[in-house]
Amino acid sequence: MVFSRRAALFSGGSMLLFGGIGYRLWQLQVRDHDDYQVRADNNRFNQRVIVPLRGEIYDRFGVPLATNRQNFRVLLVAEEVKDIAGTLAEVSKIVELTPQEQERVLLEVRRKRAFTPIEVADNLSWEDFARINFEGPKLRGIHTEVGYTRDYPFKDKAAFVVGYVGSPSDSDIDAIGDDEKTERLLRQPGFRIGKAGLERSYDEELRGKPGSTIVQVNAHGRVIEEYPNESDKSIQGGTLGLTIDAELQMAAMEVLARPIIEPAEGEEPEQVSASAVVMDVETGDIIVMASTPAYDPNEFNVGIRQSVWASLNNDPLKPLINKPLAGNYPPGSTFKLLTAIAAQEAGIKPSHRVHCSGRIWYGNRFFNCWKRGGHGTLDMKGSIKHSCDVYYWDLAQRVDIDKIAEVAHRFGLGEIYDLDIGTQSKGVVPSREWKKNYFASTPERQTWFPGETLSVAIGQGYVTATPLQLAVMTARIATGKQVQPRLIRAHADGVVPPPVIPDIEIKLEDLDAVRDGMNAVTNEWGTAARSRLEDPDWQMAGKTGTSQVASLQYDARGNRVKNEDMPRHLRDHALFVAFAPYENPKYAISVVVEHGSSGSGAAGPKARDIMKAVTAKNPSALPAFNPATDEPVKMASLAYELPASAKPVGGAP
Amino acid sequence: MNTLVLPDRRGGLRKNLAAVNWWLVIFLSLLAATGVATLYSVADGSWTPWALNHIMRYALGLMILMIAAFIPLRFWLSMSYPAYFFSLGLLALVPVIGEINMGAQRWIVIGGFQLQPSEIMKVALVMALARYYHGLDFKRVSNPIYLVIPLAMISLPVALVFLQPDLGTAILLGLSGIVVILLAGLSWRIVVVGAILGLMGVVTVIQLDLIKPYQIERITSFTNPEADPLGAGYHLAQSKIAIGSGGVTGKGYMNGTQSQLDFLPEMHTDFIFTIFGEEFGFFGTIALLGLYLVVFLIGTNIAMKAKSHYGRLVTMGICITFISYVLINTGMVMGLAPVVGVPLPLVSYGGTVMLTMMAAFGLVMSTWINRDQDTLRTSMSYYGRIN
């Protein structure tokens, strides 16, 4: 009896416990099923971002300025390796790894989860990559991957136009990662965004659209299967077609870099800091925008070394400054063109004559013309041809500063252009209003003195301009139209129609005397006769400018020190602006050579040589690239030689 | 006359087969078949390495069951103490020649076979205790003096298993031993006193650091597995996700994503219920529990009908051991019990458990066949009565 009772008790107890298990099953599988279903899916499904290829940037003929190059990388998965240091040493036999690089890998191994691939080396040559793949079975845990990296085949030759890309910083992510998907894209390892130049301003267009893929992972996070999402593929960023002609850009870079002063026997030639802008005066297309010295944007892409950065940053020639847009120079005698136009609008005829005896007395001192003996009697055309200062000091006493300023603005000085490129300098066009604002905190200095007008009239004093503004000025003088510079001539969907350019409000005959004068400068034995273009179809009309950086220096004997003999940073800037052909203008150019001493000696010849190349090719007359319909040019089929340093790294597989 | 003559010699095969409780065989087979199907799925649709072995082990187990069933219960009675001491000897051998597996020594290898003596001991202990109470006058059951021997019989193997260390089996072993004592009719007063003493013993064990840290972790983690999802409670959290995501109807056979993606450990042994639950859902798990309950109730029925004290104690002891496995294992994978490493009988992969369980049910079957015998004293009278 006792046994039966006890047995019944245990049976009953067991069944009760079974009921408990059953209740638990109901909880898990029926009541909370949805919750567990979600958790099971979260467990095993991850959404991965597919990084889109960045849009490519081409010159006006489809020559790539910024492309995506295959990047052969070596990765290491720590959990598959027993002896990581030993494996790195094995890899190092094929691709050299410095001790610092090996240290970095070991550090990352400690920081990241064991199955996360860690980059060991990238930008391998095809040969090294093939060898790593060949040795693969021996190198457990070492994987190879073909990724893409931004490539600038023209290196420093087109650096300032395209700019460069770099890893987004946290503040970049805050600024542009407005939706979750973009933010995830920006956080992808190795993802780059535009940091400077067009890469930066057109970043959104170039970036493309990220796609997504669902991956099934196992408990260790390893991808088991990938489910490509057909409706959410990544889309490559849009193509940009520029107005730049890469070939002429390269030619201009080469001309600019030529030493101005022949180096003494056994000495290195002095490096030149100069910039040049060539524009199509009918469309505003910027054909050349050159600045030297420059940097190699590829170095920024892969993560610039501290030492390189420091040397770029401390270089007195400022290789990081985009001088055509950000360089701010007193325009010197090139500004006389505007003074002459302003004078005509103020009622002074081109036949107005002034006698130059080498100096004038004004206020309480002498103003010395650059030609000590004087120019004799000159009319307006002659004043431009000989760049006579006295003539313009005479005009400055007859024309109000505000009139000069108004004309300068009309011809493009003191303006920021809609180029979508950052760091443009506005320059200074002085006027009474400007001075009032400029000295807002010191009211006693706000008054405009007539003597200051004399300085402005010859492009000195407060007035400054950028090489781009001077090119625009020249183009506007050449055409009488409100030429607007532009860099983008095509997008992925086709060519941007050339802008309709309105006329400048001016009597065209007011420009004639100026153009005549410019023609005389080069072609009638004026100040830049040496810079004449011989081709009768491409007669170039120009204007020199030499803008004073420091006051005149005298040696112990009281003789003026020749500008060329002064310390570099005190030498005058050399400027030259020109358009060609004189009769039916097509191209305008401005060249500024920092501390080049003389516009006719340093800037003129460079402008001539660049213009020679431009007119010989006449790029505006050639059929241009349309990204929507044309195939881009293959680097291998270029008609001209790339700089030796610009050959693509590695080969194609 | 040979005392070991099998009953079929006298009654004919047909008559003796008719004496077998076929319901028990059928339900045990259904459980084993569930095991085969699940093991096939766990191996990603492969007969190897588990499913085919499982079938062969079950076939061997069924043979052992039948042989044990047709051996007179009297023989088993006489074999109870020898079996106990043999198992104790094997257990004692484990630390000497045992193999270390997952931080514990549980296995010994004899003649190429891996053996888990602690599993054999579960049946042997029930047999020995039943034998003890079979020969003990009921009036003396609650006399503390007569409690010394059974408690010693329980403590020795429990201590040996505990030191392997295999906490789960030690607890199960102790539990089944105490159950047999209770079934024998131990007074509740002594049970209460014993419970208090036992509790003090547990406290002492913990105080003296006799439990390994991982064992404490395993025991405590089941209360809040989510707190430490990648540590001790990780497997449990994943197990619950797998079972819960199975839902009412399950993800379908061979479609258990949690299990196929390595989220679960020991899928073919301790966590097999999880895979089953994920693939077959609530209907499937309730049906499986139903199978176990039916086997348990068939066994309880046999125990109730058995006239001999030995027979009913052995049968009930085995049934409760069997059902404890099921309760602890399923409770464990659903976060109701600590993760202690107890297999799901007949479904989990594991040779020793399978064979000892089948041998144990052989004893149950033998009890069924000999249910009308009350004393088991002499063979002659036994056969005489049947005829």
Coordinates of C-alpha atoms in Angstrom, one line a residue, chain B residues 94 175 234 237 324:
Chain B
V94 CA 37.8 6.2 -14.3
L175 CA 18.1 11.6 -6.8
Y234 CA 25.1 32.3 -24.4
A237 CA 20.0 32.2 -24.8
S324 CA 14.2 12.8 -14.5

